[in-house]
Coordinates of C-alpha atoms in Angstrom, one line a residue:
X22 CA 0.1 -4.7 -58.7
X23 CA 2.1 -1.5 -58.3
X24 CA -0.8 0.2 -56.8
X25 CA -0.8 -2.4 -53.9
X26 CA 2.8 -1.6 -53.4
X27 CA 2.3 2.2 -53.4
X28 CA -0.5 1.9 -50.9
X29 CA 1.4 -0.3 -48.5
X30 CA 4.5 1.9 -48.7
X31 CA 2.3 4.9 -48.0
X32 CA 0.7 3.3 -45.1
X33 CA 4.1 2.3 -43.7
X34 CA 5.4 5.9 -44.2
X35 CA 2.4 7.3 -42.3
X36 CA 2.9 4.8 -39.5
X37 CA 6.5 5.7 -39.2
X38 CA 5.7 9.4 -39.2
X39 CA 3.0 8.9 -36.5
X40 CA 5.3 7.0 -34.2
X41 CA 8.1 9.7 -34.7
X42 CA 5.8 12.5 -33.6
X43 CA 6.3 13.8 -30.1
X44 CA 3.4 12.7 -27.7
X45 CA 1.4 15.7 -26.5
X46 CA 2.3 16.6 -22.9
X47 CA -0.8 17.1 -20.6
X48 CA 0.1 19.7 -17.7
X49 CA -0.3 18.4 -14.2
X50 CA -0.2 21.6 -12.2
X51 CA -1.6 25.2 -12.6
X52 CA -0.8 28.6 -11.0
X53 CA -3.6 31.2 -10.8
X54 CA -2.0 34.7 -10.7
X55 CA -4.5 37.3 -9.8
X56 CA -3.6 40.9 -9.3
X57 CA -5.2 42.6 -6.4
X58 CA -5.0 45.9 -8.1
X59 CA -7.4 46.3 -11.1
X60 CA -5.6 49.2 -12.6
X61 CA -2.4 47.3 -13.2
X62 CA -0.3 48.3 -16.3
X63 CA 0.3 45.7 -19.1
X64 CA 4.0 46.1 -18.7
X65 CA 3.8 45.3 -15.0
X66 CA 1.6 42.2 -15.8
X67 CA 4.3 41.0 -18.4
X68 CA 7.0 41.6 -15.8
X69 CA 5.2 39.5 -13.2
X70 CA 4.5 36.9 -15.7
X71 CA 8.1 36.6 -16.8
X72 CA 9.3 36.4 -13.2
X73 CA 6.8 33.6 -12.4
X74 CA 7.9 31.7 -15.6
X75 CA 11.6 32.0 -14.7
X76 CA 10.8 30.7 -11.1
X77 CA 8.8 27.8 -12.4
X78 CA 11.6 26.9 -14.8
X79 CA 14.2 27.0 -11.9
X80 CA 11.8 24.6 -9.9
X81 CA 11.7 22.2 -12.9
X82 CA 8.5 23.1 -14.7
X83 CA 8.2 22.2 -18.4
X84 CA 5.8 23.0 -21.2
X85 CA 4.6 26.3 -19.5
X86 CA 1.3 27.7 -21.1
X87 CA -0.3 31.0 -20.1
X88 CA -3.9 31.9 -20.6
X89 CA -5.7 35.2 -19.5
X90 CA -9.3 34.5 -18.0
X91 CA -12.1 36.9 -18.3
X92 CA -11.7 38.5 -15.0
X93 CA -8.0 39.4 -15.6
X94 CA -6.5 36.4 -13.8
X95 CA -3.6 34.7 -15.5
X96 CA -3.8 30.9 -15.5
X97 CA -0.3 29.3 -16.0
X98 CA -0.3 25.5 -16.6
X99 CA 2.8 23.4 -16.7
X100 CA 4.3 19.9 -16.2
X101 CA 6.3 19.3 -13.2
X102 CA 7.3 16.4 -10.9
X103 CA 7.7 18.8 -7.9
X104 CA 4.6 18.8 -5.5
X105 CA 2.5 22.0 -5.3
X106 CA 3.5 22.8 -1.8
X107 CA 7.2 23.1 -2.8
X108 CA 6.2 25.1 -5.9
X109 CA 4.1 27.5 -4.0
X110 CA 6.9 27.9 -1.3
X111 CA 9.4 28.6 -4.0
X112 CA 7.3 31.2 -5.7
X113 CA 6.4 33.0 -2.5
X114 CA 9.9 33.2 -1.3
X115 CA 11.4 34.5 -4.5
X116 CA 8.7 36.9 -5.8
X117 CA 7.4 39.8 -3.7
X118 CA 4.0 38.3 -3.1
X119 CA 1.6 39.1 -0.6
X120 CA -1.1 36.4 -0.6
X121 CA -4.1 38.2 0.9
X122 CA -6.6 36.1 2.7
X123 CA -10.2 37.1 3.0
X124 CA -10.7 40.0 5.3
X125 CA -7.0 41.1 5.3
X126 CA -5.8 44.2 3.6
X127 CA -2.2 44.6 2.4
X128 CA 0.1 46.7 4.6
X129 CA 1.7 48.7 1.7
X130 CA -0.7 50.0 -0.9
X131 CA 2.1 51.2 -3.1
X132 CA 3.5 47.6 -3.7
X133 CA 2.4 45.5 -6.5
X134 CA 0.3 42.7 -4.8
X135 CA -0.5 39.5 -6.4
X136 CA -2.5 36.5 -5.2
X137 CA -0.9 33.2 -6.1
X138 CA -2.5 29.9 -5.9
X139 CA -1.0 26.6 -6.9
X140 CA -3.2 23.7 -7.9
X141 CA -2.7 20.2 -8.9
X142 CA -4.7 19.3 -12.1
X143 CA -6.5 15.8 -11.6
X144 CA -6.9 13.8 -14.7
X145 CA -10.4 12.6 -15.6
X146 CA -9.5 8.9 -15.4
X147 CA -8.0 9.3 -11.8
X148 CA -10.1 7.1 -9.6
X149 CA -10.1 7.1 -5.8
X150 CA -11.3 3.6 -5.5
X151 CA -7.9 2.0 -6.0
X152 CA -8.9 -0.4 -8.7
X153 CA -7.6 1.3 -11.8
X154 CA -9.8 2.7 -14.3
X155 CA -13.0 0.9 -13.2
X156 CA -15.7 2.8 -11.6
X157 CA -17.6 1.4 -8.6
X158 CA -21.1 2.7 -7.9
X159 CA -22.4 2.5 -4.5
X160 CA -26.1 1.8 -4.2
X161 CA -27.9 3.5 -1.4
X162 CA -31.1 1.7 -0.4
X163 CA -33.6 3.2 1.8
X164 CA -35.8 0.7 3.7
X165 CA -39.3 1.9 4.7
X166 CA -40.5 -0.8 7.1
X167 CA -44.0 -0.9 8.2
X168 CA -46.5 -3.6 9.0
X169 CA -50.1 -3.6 7.7
X170 CA -51.7 -7.0 8.2
X171 CA -54.7 -6.1 6.4
X172 CA -53.1 -5.8 3.0
X173 CA -51.1 -9.0 3.4
X174 CA -54.1 -11.1 4.4
X175 CA -56.3 -9.7 1.6
X176 CA -53.5 -10.5 -1.0
X177 CA -53.2 -14.1 0.4
X178 CA -56.9 -14.6 0.0
X179 CA -57.0 -13.3 -3.6
X180 CA -54.0 -15.5 -4.5
X181 CA -55.6 -18.5 -3.0
X182 CA -58.9 -18.1 -4.8
X183 CA -57.2 -17.5 -8.2
X184 CA -55.0 -20.5 -7.5
X185 CA -57.9 -22.7 -6.8
X186 CA -59.8 -21.6 -10.0
X187 CA -56.7 -22.1 -12.2
X188 CA -56.2 -25.7 -10.7
X189 CA -59.8 -26.6 -11.4
X190 CA -59.7 -25.3 -14.9
X191 CA -56.4 -27.1 -15.7
X192 CA -57.8 -30.3 -14.3
X193 CA -60.9 -30.1 -16.5
X194 CA -58.8 -29.4 -19.6
X195 CA -56.3 -32.2 -18.9
X196 CA -59.2 -34.7 -18.1
X197 CA -60.8 -34.0 -21.4
X198 CA -57.5 -34.3 -23.3
X199 CA -56.6 -37.5 -21.6
X200 CA -60.1 -39.1 -22.4
X201 CA -59.9 -37.9 -26.0
X202 CA -56.5 -39.7 -26.5
X203 CA -57.9 -42.9 -24.9
X204 CA -61.0 -42.8 -27.1
X205 CA -59.0 -42.6 -30.3
X206 CA -55.8 -44.4 -29.6
X207 CA -57.1 -47.6 -31.5
X208 CA -57.3 -45.5 -34.8
X209 CA -53.7 -44.4 -34.7
X210 CA -51.3 -47.2 -35.6
X211 CA -48.2 -47.3 -33.4
X212 CA -46.1 -49.3 -35.8
X213 CA -44.8 -48.8 -39.3
X214 CA -47.2 -49.8 -42.1
X215 CA -45.9 -52.1 -44.8
X216 CA -45.5 -55.6 -46.0
X217 CA -44.1 -58.1 -43.6
X218 CA -40.9 -59.7 -45.0

């Protein structure tokens, strides 16, 4: 009896601990910080990262996580209610950033140049259909329309011949079954056998 109490108490303790745990926060935005100079020093990279983190915190970002990708790009993910355009404007105004477009070259080669891109991370269950979590598949049907009267007439003739043969066979079978029932119906009693009271 005590074992049941211990097990139920253990389950309740685990349930309370599970509910008291902080929910894991999923980041909703990311910043890709790419250095245009491949020969950048580690201290310069850390300085730029620290500056970006401070500016993200001033914009209202929480739970900032940093990962370095294979090509040397820093991927900074965070949770923020501020939209990406405002975050990018705040970062480009406060940090000495030259966002280089394709084909452009920076004016000053001596400056440290960064390429900053701010993206919204879309959740996997976001649907664009507007009906919640349900997925709607659109079936695309292609119709190939052509008219070949020979095939249609040929099929109709085959169906008529087969139908006629089936009807003839069914008539013969049912005729013999009906005649068999009529011939032997006097041998099968239709009432209960027993004494008359």
